[in-house]
GROMACS .gro file of C-alpha atoms in nm:
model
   73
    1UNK     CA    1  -1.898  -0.206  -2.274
    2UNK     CA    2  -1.757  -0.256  -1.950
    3UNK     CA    3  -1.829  -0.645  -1.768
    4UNK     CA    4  -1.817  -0.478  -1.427
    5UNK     CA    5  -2.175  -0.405  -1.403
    6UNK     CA    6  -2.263  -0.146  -1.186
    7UNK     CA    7  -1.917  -0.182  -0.979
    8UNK     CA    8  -1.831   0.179  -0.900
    9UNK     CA    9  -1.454   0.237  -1.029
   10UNK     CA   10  -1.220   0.184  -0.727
   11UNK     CA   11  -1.070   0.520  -0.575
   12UNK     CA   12  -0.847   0.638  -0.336
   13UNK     CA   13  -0.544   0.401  -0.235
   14UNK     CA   14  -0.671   0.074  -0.326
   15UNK     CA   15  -0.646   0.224  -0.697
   16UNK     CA   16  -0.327   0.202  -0.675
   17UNK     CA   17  -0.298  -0.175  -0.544
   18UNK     CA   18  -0.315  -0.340  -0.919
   19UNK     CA   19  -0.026  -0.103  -1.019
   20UNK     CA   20   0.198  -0.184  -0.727
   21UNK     CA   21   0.127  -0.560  -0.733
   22UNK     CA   22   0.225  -0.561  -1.092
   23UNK     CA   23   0.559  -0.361  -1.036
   24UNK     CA   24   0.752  -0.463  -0.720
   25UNK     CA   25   0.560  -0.851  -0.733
   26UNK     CA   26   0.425  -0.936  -0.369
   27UNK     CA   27   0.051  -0.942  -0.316
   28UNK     CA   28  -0.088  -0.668  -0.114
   29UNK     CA   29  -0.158  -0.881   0.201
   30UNK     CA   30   0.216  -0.921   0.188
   31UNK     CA   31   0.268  -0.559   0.209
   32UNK     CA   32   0.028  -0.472   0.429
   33UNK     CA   33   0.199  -0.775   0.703
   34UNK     CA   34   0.559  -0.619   0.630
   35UNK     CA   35   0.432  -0.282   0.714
   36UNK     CA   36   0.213  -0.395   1.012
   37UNK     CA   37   0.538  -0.584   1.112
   38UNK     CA   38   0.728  -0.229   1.168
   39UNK     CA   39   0.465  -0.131   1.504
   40UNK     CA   40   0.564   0.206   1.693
   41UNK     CA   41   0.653   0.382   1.325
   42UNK     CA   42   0.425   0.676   1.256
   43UNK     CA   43   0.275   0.714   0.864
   44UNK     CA   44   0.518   0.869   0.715
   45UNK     CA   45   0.866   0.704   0.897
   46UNK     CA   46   0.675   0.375   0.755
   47UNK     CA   47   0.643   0.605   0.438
   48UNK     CA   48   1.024   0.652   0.412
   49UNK     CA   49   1.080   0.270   0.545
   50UNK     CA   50   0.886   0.143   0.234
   51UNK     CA   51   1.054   0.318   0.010
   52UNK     CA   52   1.427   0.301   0.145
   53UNK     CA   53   1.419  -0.100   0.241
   54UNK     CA   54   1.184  -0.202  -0.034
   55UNK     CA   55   1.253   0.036  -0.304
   56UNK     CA   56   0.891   0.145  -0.319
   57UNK     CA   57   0.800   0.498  -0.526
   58UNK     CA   58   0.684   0.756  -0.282
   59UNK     CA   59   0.259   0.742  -0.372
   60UNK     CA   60   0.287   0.391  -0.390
   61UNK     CA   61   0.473   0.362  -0.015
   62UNK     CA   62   0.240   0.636   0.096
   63UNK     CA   63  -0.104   0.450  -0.079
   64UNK     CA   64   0.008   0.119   0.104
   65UNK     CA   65   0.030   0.273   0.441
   66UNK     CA   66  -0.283   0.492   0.421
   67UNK     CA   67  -0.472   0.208   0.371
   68UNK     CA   68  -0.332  -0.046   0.602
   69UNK     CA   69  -0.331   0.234   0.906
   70UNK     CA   70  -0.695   0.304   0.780
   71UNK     CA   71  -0.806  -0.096   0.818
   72UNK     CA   72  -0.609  -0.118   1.167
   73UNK     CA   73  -0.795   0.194   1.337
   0.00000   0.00000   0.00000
């Protein structure tokens, strides 16, 4: 039996926050300041950024951005 109570699973790109903490070892804040750090890039040149500079995989780059665009509208 699960200890979350009634805590609905978590969906969309924040799943994918555990995974990407875990593998590349920076804290999603940090993430979310390096991409909010690269201003004037559209979704998916911050996409390519992520994954070219920081060796991101391609739905973890494009999870990270969705999410941090999302917060800043």
């Amino acid at each position: 039996m699960s200890s979350s109570g009634n805590t609905p699973p978590v969906k969309g790109p924040a799943s994918y926050f555990p995974s990407i903490e875990k593998t590349y070892g920076r804290p999603i804040a940090e993430w979310k300041a390096l991409i909010r750090s690269q201003s004037g890039l559209k979704h998916m040149e911050l996409v390519a950024w992520l994954k070219q500079t920081h060796g991101l995989g391609h739905g973890h780059a494009n999870a990270l951005v969705a999410h941090t665009l999302a917060e800043d509208k």
